[in-house]
Structure formats: structure tokens, C-alpha cells
């Protein structure tokens, strides 16, 4: 692949039933391109976790997935409340999810740790009151 392909998805933050739709579409697109199953699996997990976080914490956002000859880059951008303490948010089990969200089976505090675990690179930029941008990369 000498050129890059970019897919863009709007993540609806108002409806839990649509959460995960973008990650399913990413998986389908990566299969059509013919990427290795292990790369697709890792991208899908990281994408899903990020998508759920945007729904739970930020009221949605935008996911941009770029495929190039070296791998897959996922950029997640939202205009939510931001992350006050990124180091704390990276700790497994730490969550600011509401009880209502937890009662739906989400908000266990594994989203960011799993995003890091399944990618080769992850960078979080967040400003309280303005939003969060996360860049992840899975290498081929």
C-alpha cells in the first residue's frame, strides 16, 4: 500500500445502543483491505474502548482511522469535560463513570488501560473543560 486510506466516523454520544458501531465498521473496512487478523483485532479493541469512552464521558466525538504501509493510526477527538488526571485515569479500575453507566455494564475503568495494552503507541492530550484527543497506532 503506497498511499494511505482514511475513514472518519462520528460517534453519537446520546445513545448507548449505537456505541460500538464505528469500531464494527473499522473492522469491516480493515478486513476488506486485507490486513492481518491480529492487527484487525488489536485496532478493533482499542477503537471500541475509545468509542465507549467518548459515549460515556464526552457526549460523543469523532474517530479518524488512517491506514498506511506501516500500520493503522486511530485519532479520537471529543469536546467533553477533559481528563483532569491522565495518570490516574490510566490506572486499571479507576473510573469517573456514573452509577447509571455502571449499571449498564460499562465504566469499569479498563478503557484507557486496554487502549494502551492493544496498541504500539498511545498519546493523550486533554484540557479540562475543552476535551480530549487520543492518538493510537498499531504497527503492521
GROMACS .gro file of N, CA, C and O in nm, residues 15-138:
model
  496
   15UNK      N    1  -2.663   0.790   2.272
   15UNK     CA    2  -2.734   0.663   2.266
   15UNK      C    3  -2.637   0.546   2.283
   15UNK      O    4  -2.555   0.520   2.195
   16UNK      N    5  -2.648   0.475   2.395
   16UNK     CA    6  -2.562   0.360   2.420
   16UNK      C    7  -2.584   0.248   2.320
   16UNK      O    8  -2.496   0.168   2.294
   17UNK      N    9  -2.705   0.241   2.262
   17UNK     CA   10  -2.732   0.131   2.169
   17UNK      C   11  -2.651   0.144   2.040
   17UNK      O   12  -2.626   0.045   1.972
   18UNK      N   13  -2.607   0.266   2.008
   18UNK     CA   14  -2.525   0.283   1.888
   18UNK      C   15  -2.375   0.276   1.919
   18UNK      O   16  -2.293   0.275   1.827
   19UNK      N   17  -2.341   0.268   2.046
   19UNK     CA   18  -2.200   0.259   2.085
   19UNK      C   19  -2.140   0.131   2.029
   19UNK      O   20  -2.197   0.023   2.042
   20UNK      N   21  -2.027   0.144   1.964
   20UNK     CA   22  -1.961   0.028   1.904
   20UNK      C   23  -1.979   0.019   1.753
   20UNK      O   24  -1.911  -0.060   1.688
   21UNK      N   25  -2.070   0.098   1.697
   21UNK     CA   26  -2.094   0.091   1.553
   21UNK      C   27  -1.972   0.130   1.472
   21UNK      O   28  -1.940   0.067   1.372
   22UNK      N   29  -1.900   0.232   1.515
   22UNK     CA   30  -1.782   0.276   1.441
   22UNK      C   31  -1.673   0.169   1.443
   22UNK      O   32  -1.610   0.142   1.341
   23UNK      N   33  -1.654   0.104   1.558
   23UNK     CA   34  -1.550   0.001   1.565
   23UNK      C   35  -1.586  -0.120   1.479
   23UNK      O   36  -1.496  -0.183   1.421
   24UNK      N   37  -1.713  -0.150   1.465
   24UNK     CA   38  -1.756  -0.258   1.376
   24UNK      C   39  -1.726  -0.221   1.230
   24UNK      O   40  -1.676  -0.302   1.152
   25UNK      N   41  -1.753  -0.097   1.195
   25UNK     CA   42  -1.724  -0.051   1.058
   25UNK      C   43  -1.575  -0.052   1.030
   25UNK      O   44  -1.532  -0.089   0.920
   26UNK      N   45  -1.495  -0.012   1.129
   26UNK     CA   46  -1.349  -0.015   1.112
   26UNK      C   47  -1.304  -0.158   1.085
   26UNK      O   48  -1.226  -0.184   0.993
   27UNK      N   49  -1.355  -0.252   1.165
   27UNK     CA   50  -1.317  -0.393   1.147
   27UNK      C   51  -1.352  -0.441   1.006
   27UNK      O   52  -1.270  -0.506   0.940
   28UNK      N   53  -1.471  -0.407   0.959
   28UNK     CA   54  -1.512  -0.447   0.824
   28UNK      C   55  -1.421  -0.386   0.718
   28UNK      O   56  -1.377  -0.454   0.625
   29UNK      N   57  -1.389  -0.258   0.732
   29UNK     CA   58  -1.302  -0.191   0.635
   29UNK      C   59  -1.162  -0.252   0.634
   29UNK      O   60  -1.104  -0.272   0.527
   30UNK      N   61  -1.108  -0.282   0.751
   30UNK     CA   62  -0.974  -0.339   0.758
   30UNK      C   63  -0.971  -0.480   0.700
   30UNK      O   64  -0.871  -0.519   0.639
   31UNK      N   65  -1.078  -0.555   0.718
   31UNK     CA   66  -1.087  -0.688   0.656
   31UNK      C   67  -1.087  -0.677   0.504
   31UNK      O   68  -1.021  -0.754   0.436
   32UNK      N   69  -1.165  -0.582   0.452
   32UNK     CA   70  -1.172  -0.563   0.306
   32UNK      C   71  -1.036  -0.525   0.249
   32UNK      O   72  -1.003  -0.565   0.138
   33UNK      N   73  -0.958  -0.449   0.323
   33UNK     CA   74  -0.825  -0.410   0.278
   33UNK      C   75  -0.731  -0.531   0.279
   33UNK      O   76  -0.636  -0.537   0.203
   34UNK      N   77  -0.760  -0.626   0.368
   34UNK     CA   78  -0.677  -0.746   0.377
   34UNK      C   79  -0.568  -0.740   0.482
   34UNK      O   80  -0.467  -0.810   0.469
   35UNK      N   81  -0.587  -0.660   0.585
   35UNK     CA   82  -0.488  -0.654   0.692
   35UNK      C   83  -0.488  -0.784   0.773
   35UNK      O   84  -0.589  -0.854   0.778
   36UNK      N   85  -0.375  -0.815   0.838
   36UNK     CA   86  -0.367  -0.937   0.918
   36UNK      C   87  -0.471  -0.938   1.031
   36UNK      O   88  -0.495  -0.835   1.094
   37UNK      N   89  -0.530  -1.056   1.059
   37UNK     CA   90  -0.633  -1.066   1.163
   37UNK      C   91  -0.589  -1.012   1.300
   37UNK      O   92  -0.669  -0.950   1.370
   38UNK      N   93  -0.464  -1.032   1.338
   38UNK     CA   94  -0.417  -0.984   1.468
   38UNK      C   95  -0.416  -0.831   1.474
   38UNK      O   96  -0.451  -0.772   1.576
   39UNK      N   97  -0.379  -0.768   1.365
   39UNK     CA   98  -0.382  -0.621   1.358
   39UNK      C   99  -0.527  -0.572   1.367
   39UNK      O  100  -0.557  -0.479   1.443
   40UNK      N  101  -0.615  -0.637   1.294
   40UNK     CA  102  -0.757  -0.600   1.296
   40UNK      C  103  -0.813  -0.614   1.437
   40UNK      O  104  -0.885  -0.527   1.486
   41UNK      N  105  -0.778  -0.723   1.506
   41UNK     CA  106  -0.827  -0.747   1.641
   41UNK      C  107  -0.781  -0.636   1.735
   41UNK      O  108  -0.861  -0.580   1.811
   42UNK      N  109  -0.654  -0.603   1.731
   42UNK     CA  110  -0.598  -0.501   1.820
   42UNK      C  111  -0.660  -0.364   1.792
   42UNK      O  112  -0.695  -0.290   1.885
   43UNK      N  113  -0.672  -0.328   1.665
   43UNK     CA  114  -0.733  -0.200   1.629
   43UNK      C  115  -0.878  -0.196   1.675
   43UNK      O  116  -0.924  -0.096   1.731
   44UNK      N  117  -0.951  -0.304   1.653
   44UNK     CA  118  -1.093  -0.310   1.690
   44UNK      C  119  -1.114  -0.292   1.840
   44UNK      O  120  -1.205  -0.221   1.883
   45UNK      N  121  -1.030  -0.357   1.920
   45UNK     CA  122  -1.042  -0.346   2.066
   45UNK      C  123  -1.013  -0.202   2.110
   45UNK      O  124  -1.090  -0.143   2.186
   46UNK      N  125  -0.902  -0.147   2.062
   46UNK     CA  126  -0.865  -0.010   2.101
   46UNK      C  127  -0.972   0.090   2.056
   46UNK      O  128  -1.010   0.181   2.132
   47UNK      N  129  -1.021   0.071   1.935
   47UNK     CA  130  -1.124   0.160   1.881
   47UNK      C  131  -1.253   0.151   1.963
   47UNK      O  132  -1.314   0.251   1.997
   48UNK      N  133  -1.295   0.029   1.995
   48UNK     CA  134  -1.417   0.009   2.073
   48UNK      C  135  -1.405   0.077   2.211
   48UNK      O  136  -1.497   0.147   2.254
   49UNK      N  137  -1.294   0.054   2.278
   49UNK     CA  138  -1.275   0.114   2.410
   49UNK      C  139  -1.280   0.267   2.402
   49UNK      O  140  -1.341   0.332   2.485
   50UNK      N  141  -1.216   0.322   2.300
   50UNK     CA  142  -1.217   0.467   2.283
   50UNK      C  143  -1.355   0.520   2.252
   50UNK      O  144  -1.397   0.625   2.302
   51UNK      N  145  -1.425   0.446   2.168
   51UNK     CA  146  -1.561   0.485   2.129
   51UNK      C  147  -1.653   0.485   2.252
   51UNK      O  148  -1.730   0.580   2.273
   52UNK      N  149  -1.645   0.380   2.332
   52UNK     CA  150  -1.728   0.373   2.453
   52UNK      C  151  -1.694   0.488   2.547
   52UNK      O  152  -1.782   0.551   2.606
   53UNK      N  153  -1.565   0.518   2.563
   53UNK     CA  154  -1.526   0.630   2.648
   53UNK      C  155  -1.586   0.761   2.599
   53UNK      O  156  -1.631   0.844   2.678
   54UNK      N  157  -1.587   0.781   2.467
   54UNK     CA  158  -1.646   0.905   2.414
   54UNK      C  159  -1.795   0.911   2.444
   54UNK      O  160  -1.847   1.019   2.471
   55UNK      N  161  -1.863   0.798   2.440
   55UNK     CA  162  -2.007   0.796   2.469
   55UNK      C  163  -2.031   0.821   2.619
   55UNK      O  164  -2.113   0.903   2.656
   56UNK      N  165  -1.956   0.750   2.703
   56UNK     CA  166  -1.976   0.759   2.848
   56UNK      C  167  -1.940   0.898   2.902
   56UNK      O  168  -2.014   0.957   2.980
   57UNK      N  169  -1.825   0.949   2.861
   57UNK     CA  170  -1.769   1.066   2.928
   57UNK      C  171  -1.780   1.197   2.851
   57UNK      O  172  -1.771   1.303   2.912
   58UNK      N  173  -1.793   1.192   2.718
   58UNK     CA  174  -1.777   1.314   2.640
   58UNK      C  175  -1.896   1.351   2.553
   58UNK      O  176  -1.889   1.450   2.480
   59UNK      N  177  -2.001   1.272   2.556
   59UNK     CA  178  -2.114   1.303   2.470
   59UNK      C  179  -2.086   1.278   2.323
   59UNK      O  180  -2.148   1.338   2.236
   60UNK      N  181  -1.992   1.190   2.294
   60UNK     CA  182  -1.958   1.156   2.156
   60UNK      C  183  -1.833   1.226   2.109
   60UNK      O  184  -1.761   1.287   2.187
   61UNK      N  185  -1.807   1.213   1.979
   61UNK     CA  186  -1.688   1.273   1.923
   61UNK      C  187  -1.665   1.224   1.781
   61UNK      O  188  -1.757   1.174   1.717
   62UNK      N  189  -1.542   1.235   1.737
   62UNK     CA  190  -1.506   1.195   1.601
   62UNK      C  191  -1.388   1.100   1.609
   62UNK      O  192  -1.291   1.126   1.681
   63UNK      N  193  -1.396   0.991   1.533
   63UNK     CA  194  -1.285   0.895   1.522
   63UNK      C  195  -1.235   0.898   1.378
   63UNK      O  196  -1.314   0.887   1.284
   64UNK      N  197  -1.105   0.915   1.363
   64UNK     CA  198  -1.043   0.912   1.232
   64UNK      C  199  -0.942   0.798   1.231
   64UNK      O  200  -0.854   0.793   1.317
   65UNK      N  201  -0.956   0.708   1.135
   65UNK     CA  202  -0.868   0.592   1.125
   65UNK      C  203  -0.794   0.601   0.992
   65UNK      O  204  -0.857   0.610   0.886
   66UNK      N  205  -0.662   0.600   1.000
   66UNK     CA  206  -0.579   0.610   0.881
   66UNK      C  207  -0.494   0.484   0.869
   66UNK      O  208  -0.427   0.444   0.965
   67UNK      N  209  -0.500   0.422   0.751
   67UNK     CA  210  -0.421   0.302   0.723
   67UNK      C  211  -0.312   0.341   0.624
   67UNK      O  212  -0.342   0.400   0.519
   68UNK      N  213  -0.187   0.309   0.658
   68UNK     CA  214  -0.077   0.332   0.566
   68UNK      C  215   0.010   0.207   0.562
   68UNK      O  216  -0.022   0.107   0.626
   69UNK      N  217   0.119   0.214   0.489
   69UNK     CA  218   0.201   0.095   0.471
   69UNK      C  219   0.264   0.044   0.600
   69UNK      O  220   0.303  -0.072   0.609
   70UNK      N  221   0.271   0.128   0.703
   70UNK     CA  222   0.331   0.087   0.828
   70UNK      C  223   0.235   0.042   0.936
   70UNK      O  224   0.274  -0.018   1.035
   71UNK      N  225   0.106   0.072   0.918
   71UNK     CA  226   0.010   0.034   1.021
   71UNK      C  227  -0.117   0.116   1.018
   71UNK      O  228  -0.153   0.175   0.916
   72UNK      N  229  -0.184   0.119   1.132
   72UNK     CA  230  -0.314   0.186   1.146
   72UNK      C  231  -0.306   0.288   1.259
   72UNK      O  232  -0.264   0.255   1.370
   73UNK      N  233  -0.344   0.411   1.229
   73UNK     CA  234  -0.348   0.518   1.330
   73UNK      C  235  -0.494   0.551   1.358
   73UNK      O  236  -0.573   0.568   1.266
   74UNK      N  237  -0.526   0.560   1.486
   74UNK     CA  238  -0.661   0.594   1.531
   74UNK      C  239  -0.651   0.727   1.605
   74UNK      O  240  -0.572   0.740   1.699
   75UNK      N  241  -0.730   0.824   1.561
   75UNK     CA  242  -0.736   0.953   1.631
   75UNK      C  243  -0.878   0.973   1.681
   75UNK      O  244  -0.973   0.966   1.603
   76UNK      N  245  -0.890   0.995   1.811
   76UNK     CA  246  -1.021   1.016   1.875
   76UNK      C  247  -1.022   1.158   1.930
   76UNK      O  248  -0.933   1.196   2.006
   77UNK      N  249  -1.123   1.234   1.891
   77UNK     CA  250  -1.133   1.373   1.935
   77UNK      C  251  -1.273   1.400   1.989
   77UNK      O  252  -1.372   1.363   1.925
   78UNK      N  253  -1.278   1.463   2.106
   78UNK     CA  254  -1.408   1.500   2.162
   78UNK      C  255  -1.400   1.638   2.224
   78UNK      O  256  -1.292   1.693   2.242
   79UNK      N  257  -1.515   1.693   2.255
   79UNK     CA  258  -1.523   1.822   2.321
   79UNK      C  259  -1.590   1.806   2.458
   79UNK      O  260  -1.663   1.892   2.503
   80UNK      N  261  -1.561   1.693   2.522
   80UNK     CA  262  -1.616   1.664   2.654
   80UNK      C  263  -1.547   1.742   2.764
   80UNK      O  264  -1.477   1.840   2.738
   81UNK      N  265  -1.563   1.696   2.888
   81UNK     CA  266  -1.510   1.769   3.003
   81UNK      C  267  -1.358   1.761   3.019
   81UNK      O  268  -1.302   1.833   3.099
   82UNK      N  269  -1.294   1.674   2.942
   82UNK     CA  270  -1.150   1.656   2.956
   82UNK      C  271  -1.116   1.561   3.071
   82UNK      O  272  -1.202   1.524   3.150
   83UNK      N  273  -0.990   1.523   3.077
   83UNK     CA  274  -0.943   1.431   3.181
   83UNK      C  275  -0.854   1.511   3.276
   83UNK      O  276  -0.750   1.562   3.237
   84UNK      N  277  -0.898   1.521   3.401
   84UNK     CA  278  -0.827   1.604   3.499
   84UNK      C  279  -0.690   1.545   3.535
   84UNK      O  280  -0.593   1.618   3.549
   85UNK      N  281  -0.682   1.414   3.550
   85UNK     CA  282  -0.558   1.348   3.591
   85UNK      C  283  -0.536   1.226   3.502
   85UNK      O  284  -0.589   1.118   3.529
   86UNK      N  285  -0.458   1.243   3.397
   86UNK     CA  286  -0.437   1.135   3.300
   86UNK      C  287  -0.368   1.016   3.365
   86UNK      O  288  -0.407   0.900   3.339
   87UNK      N  289  -0.270   1.038   3.451
   87UNK     CA  290  -0.202   0.926   3.517
   87UNK      C  291  -0.300   0.842   3.599
   87UNK      O  292  -0.295   0.719   3.596
   88UNK      N  293  -0.388   0.907   3.670
   88UNK     CA  294  -0.489   0.836   3.749
   88UNK      C  295  -0.586   0.762   3.657
   88UNK      O  296  -0.622   0.646   3.682
   89UNK      N  297  -0.626   0.827   3.548
   89UNK     CA  298  -0.720   0.766   3.453
   89UNK      C  299  -0.660   0.643   3.386
   89UNK      O  300  -0.733   0.555   3.341
   90UNK      N  301  -0.527   0.634   3.379
   90UNK     CA  302  -0.460   0.519   3.318
   90UNK      C  303  -0.452   0.399   3.412
   90UNK      O  304  -0.415   0.290   3.371
   91UNK      N  305  -0.488   0.417   3.538
   91UNK     CA  306  -0.483   0.306   3.634
   91UNK      C  307  -0.603   0.214   3.614
   91UNK      O  308  -0.718   0.260   3.607
   92UNK      N  309  -0.576   0.085   3.604
   92UNK     CA  310  -0.684  -0.013   3.587
   92UNK      C  311  -0.780  -0.002   3.705
   92UNK      O  312  -0.740   0.003   3.820
   93UNK      N  313  -0.909   0.005   3.674
   93UNK     CA  314  -1.013   0.011   3.776
   93UNK      C  315  -1.056   0.151   3.814
   93UNK      O  316  -1.160   0.168   3.877
   94UNK      N  317  -0.978   0.252   3.778
   94UNK     CA  318  -1.018   0.390   3.809
   94UNK      C  319  -1.122   0.435   3.707
   94UNK      O  320  -1.103   0.421   3.587
   95UNK      N  321  -1.232   0.489   3.756
   95UNK     CA  322  -1.338   0.535   3.666
   95UNK      C  323  -1.414   0.651   3.726
   95UNK      O  324  -1.435   0.656   3.847
   96UNK      N  325  -1.455   0.742   3.640
   96UNK     CA  326  -1.542   0.851   3.682
   96UNK      C  327  -1.684   0.830   3.628
   96UNK      O  328  -1.765   0.922   3.632
   97UNK      N  329  -1.712   0.710   3.579
   97UNK     CA  330  -1.845   0.679   3.525
   97UNK      C  331  -1.950   0.686   3.635
   97UNK      O  332  -1.924   0.653   3.751
   98UNK      N  333  -2.070   0.726   3.596
   98UNK     CA  334  -2.181   0.735   3.692
   98UNK      C  335  -2.231   0.595   3.728
   98UNK      O  336  -2.204   0.497   3.657
   99UNK      N  337  -2.307   0.587   3.834
   99UNK     CA  338  -2.367   0.459   3.874
   99UNK      C  339  -2.461   0.407   3.764
   99UNK      O  340  -2.470   0.287   3.741
  100UNK      N  341  -2.530   0.499   3.698
  100UNK     CA  342  -2.620   0.458   3.590
  100UNK      C  343  -2.542   0.389   3.478
  100UNK      O  344  -2.584   0.285   3.427
  101UNK      N  345  -2.428   0.446   3.440
  101UNK     CA  346  -2.344   0.386   3.336
  101UNK      C  347  -2.291   0.251   3.382
  101UNK      O  348  -2.293   0.154   3.306
  102UNK      N  349  -2.250   0.243   3.507
  102UNK     CA  350  -2.200   0.115   3.561
  102UNK      C  351  -2.308   0.009   3.563
  102UNK      O  352  -2.281  -0.108   3.539
  103UNK      N  353  -2.432   0.050   3.589
  103UNK     CA  354  -2.543  -0.047   3.593
  103UNK      C  355  -2.570  -0.106   3.455
  103UNK      O  356  -2.629  -0.213   3.444
  104UNK      N  357  -2.523  -0.037   3.350
  104UNK     CA  358  -2.537  -0.088   3.213
  104UNK      C  359  -2.421  -0.179   3.174
  104UNK      O  360  -2.416  -0.230   3.062
  105UNK      N  361  -2.324  -0.197   3.265
  105UNK     CA  362  -2.211  -0.285   3.239
  105UNK      C  363  -2.088  -0.214   3.184
  105UNK      O  364  -1.994  -0.278   3.138
  106UNK      N  365  -2.088  -0.082   3.188
  106UNK     CA  366  -1.974  -0.004   3.139
  106UNK      C  367  -1.909   0.068   3.257
  106UNK      O  368  -1.959   0.065   3.368
  107UNK      N  369  -1.797   0.134   3.232
  107UNK     CA  370  -1.735   0.218   3.335
  107UNK      C  371  -1.654   0.144   3.438
  107UNK      O  372  -1.642   0.188   3.551
  108UNK      N  373  -1.594   0.031   3.399
  108UNK     CA  374  -1.514  -0.048   3.494
  108UNK      C  375  -1.372   0.004   3.509
  108UNK      O  376  -1.294  -0.049   3.587
  109UNK      N  377  -1.337   0.108   3.434
  109UNK     CA  378  -1.204   0.164   3.447
  109UNK      C  379  -1.097   0.088   3.370
  109UNK      O  380  -0.979   0.092   3.405
  110UNK      N  381  -1.136   0.020   3.263
  110UNK     CA  382  -1.040  -0.055   3.182
  110UNK      C  383  -1.022   0.003   3.043
  110UNK      O  384  -0.939  -0.045   2.966
  111UNK      N  385  -1.098   0.106   3.007
  111UNK     CA  386  -1.094   0.162   2.873
  111UNK      C  387  -0.957   0.211   2.832
  111UNK      O  388  -0.896   0.161   2.737
  112UNK      N  389  -0.904   0.310   2.901
  112UNK     CA  390  -0.773   0.364   2.867
  112UNK      C  391  -0.661   0.261   2.882
  112UNK      O  392  -0.577   0.249   2.793
  113UNK      N  393  -0.658   0.183   2.992
  113UNK     CA  394  -0.554   0.080   3.001
  113UNK      C  395  -0.560  -0.020   2.885
  113UNK      O  396  -0.456  -0.060   2.832
  114UNK      N  397  -0.680  -0.060   2.845
  114UNK     CA  398  -0.691  -0.154   2.731
  114UNK      C  399  -0.649  -0.088   2.601
  114UNK      O  400  -0.588  -0.153   2.514
  115UNK      N  401  -0.680   0.038   2.584
  115UNK     CA  402  -0.638   0.109   2.463
  115UNK      C  403  -0.485   0.107   2.453
  115UNK      O  404  -0.429   0.083   2.347
  116UNK      N  405  -0.418   0.132   2.564
  116UNK     CA  406  -0.272   0.129   2.565
  116UNK      C  407  -0.219  -0.013   2.543
  116UNK      O  408  -0.123  -0.034   2.469
  117UNK      N  409  -0.282  -0.111   2.607
  117UNK     CA  410  -0.238  -0.250   2.600
  117UNK      C  411  -0.241  -0.305   2.457
  117UNK      O  412  -0.154  -0.382   2.418
  118UNK      N  413  -0.341  -0.265   2.380
  118UNK     CA  414  -0.360  -0.324   2.246
  118UNK      C  415  -0.300  -0.241   2.133
  118UNK      O  416  -0.319  -0.274   2.017
  119UNK      N  417  -0.229  -0.134   2.167
  119UNK     CA  418  -0.166  -0.053   2.064
  119UNK      C  419  -0.015  -0.046   2.087
  119UNK      O  420   0.033  -0.075   2.197
  120UNK      N  421   0.057  -0.007   1.984
  120UNK     CA  422   0.202   0.007   1.995
  120UNK      C  423   0.241   0.146   2.043
  120UNK      O  424   0.353   0.168   2.088
  121UNK      N  425   0.150   0.239   2.031
  121UNK     CA  426   0.175   0.378   2.069
  121UNK      C  427   0.042   0.440   2.109
  121UNK      O  428  -0.060   0.416   2.045
  122UNK      N  429   0.046   0.521   2.216
  122UNK     CA  430  -0.074   0.595   2.255
  122UNK      C  431  -0.033   0.727   2.319
  122UNK      O  432   0.057   0.731   2.402
  123UNK      N  433  -0.099   0.834   2.277
  123UNK     CA  434  -0.074   0.966   2.331
  123UNK      C  435  -0.208   1.030   2.365
  123UNK      O  436  -0.300   1.028   2.283
  124UNK      N  437  -0.219   1.085   2.485
  124UNK     CA  438  -0.342   1.152   2.529
  124UNK      C  439  -0.312   1.299   2.554
  124UNK      O  440  -0.219   1.333   2.627
  125UNK      N  441  -0.392   1.385   2.492
  125UNK     CA  442  -0.386   1.528   2.516
  125UNK      C  443  -0.524   1.572   2.561
  125UNK      O  444  -0.622   1.550   2.490
  126UNK      N  445  -0.531   1.630   2.679
  126UNK     CA  446  -0.662   1.666   2.732
  126UNK      C  447  -0.654   1.798   2.808
  126UNK      O  448  -0.558   1.824   2.879
  127UNK      N  449  -0.758   1.879   2.788
  127UNK     CA  450  -0.770   2.004   2.860
  127UNK      C  451  -0.906   2.005   2.929
  127UNK      O  452  -1.009   1.989   2.862
  128UNK      N  453  -0.904   2.020   3.060
  128UNK     CA  454  -1.029   2.022   3.135
  128UNK      C  455  -1.117   2.135   3.083
  128UNK      O  456  -1.072   2.248   3.065
  129UNK      N  457  -1.241   2.100   3.054
  129UNK     CA  458  -1.337   2.198   3.004
  129UNK      C  459  -1.336   2.214   2.853
  129UNK      O  460  -1.421   2.282   2.798
  130UNK      N  461  -1.241   2.151   2.785
  130UNK     CA  462  -1.232   2.167   2.640
  130UNK      C  463  -1.239   2.035   2.562
  130UNK      O  464  -1.284   2.033   2.449
  131UNK      N  465  -1.188   1.927   2.621
  131UNK     CA  466  -1.195   1.799   2.551
  131UNK      C  467  -1.065   1.722   2.552
  131UNK      O  468  -0.966   1.763   2.612
  132UNK      N  469  -1.070   1.610   2.482
  132UNK     CA  470  -0.959   1.516   2.480
  132UNK      C  471  -0.932   1.471   2.338
  132UNK      O  472  -1.025   1.449   2.260
  133UNK      N  473  -0.803   1.456   2.307
  133UNK     CA  474  -0.760   1.398   2.180
  133UNK      C  475  -0.665   1.284   2.212
  133UNK      O  476  -0.568   1.301   2.287
  134UNK      N  477  -0.694   1.168   2.157
  134UNK     CA  478  -0.610   1.050   2.177
  134UNK      C  479  -0.565   1.000   2.041
  134UNK      O  480  -0.645   0.986   1.949
  135UNK      N  481  -0.436   0.975   2.031
  135UNK     CA  482  -0.380   0.916   1.910
  135UNK      C  483  -0.321   0.781   1.947
  135UNK      O  484  -0.244   0.770   2.043
  136UNK      N  485  -0.360   0.678   1.872
  136UNK     CA  486  -0.308   0.543   1.894
  136UNK      C  487  -0.257   0.489   1.761
  136UNK      O  488  -0.303   0.530   1.654
  137UNK      N  489  -0.164   0.394   1.770
  137UNK     CA  490  -0.108   0.335   1.649
  137UNK      C  491  -0.086   0.186   1.671
  137UNK      O  492  -0.033   0.146   1.774
  138UNK      N  493  -0.127   0.107   1.572
  138UNK     CA  494  -0.097  -0.036   1.569
  138UNK      C  495  -0.011  -0.057   1.445
  138UNK      O  496  -0.054  -0.028   1.333
   0.00000   0.00000   0.00000
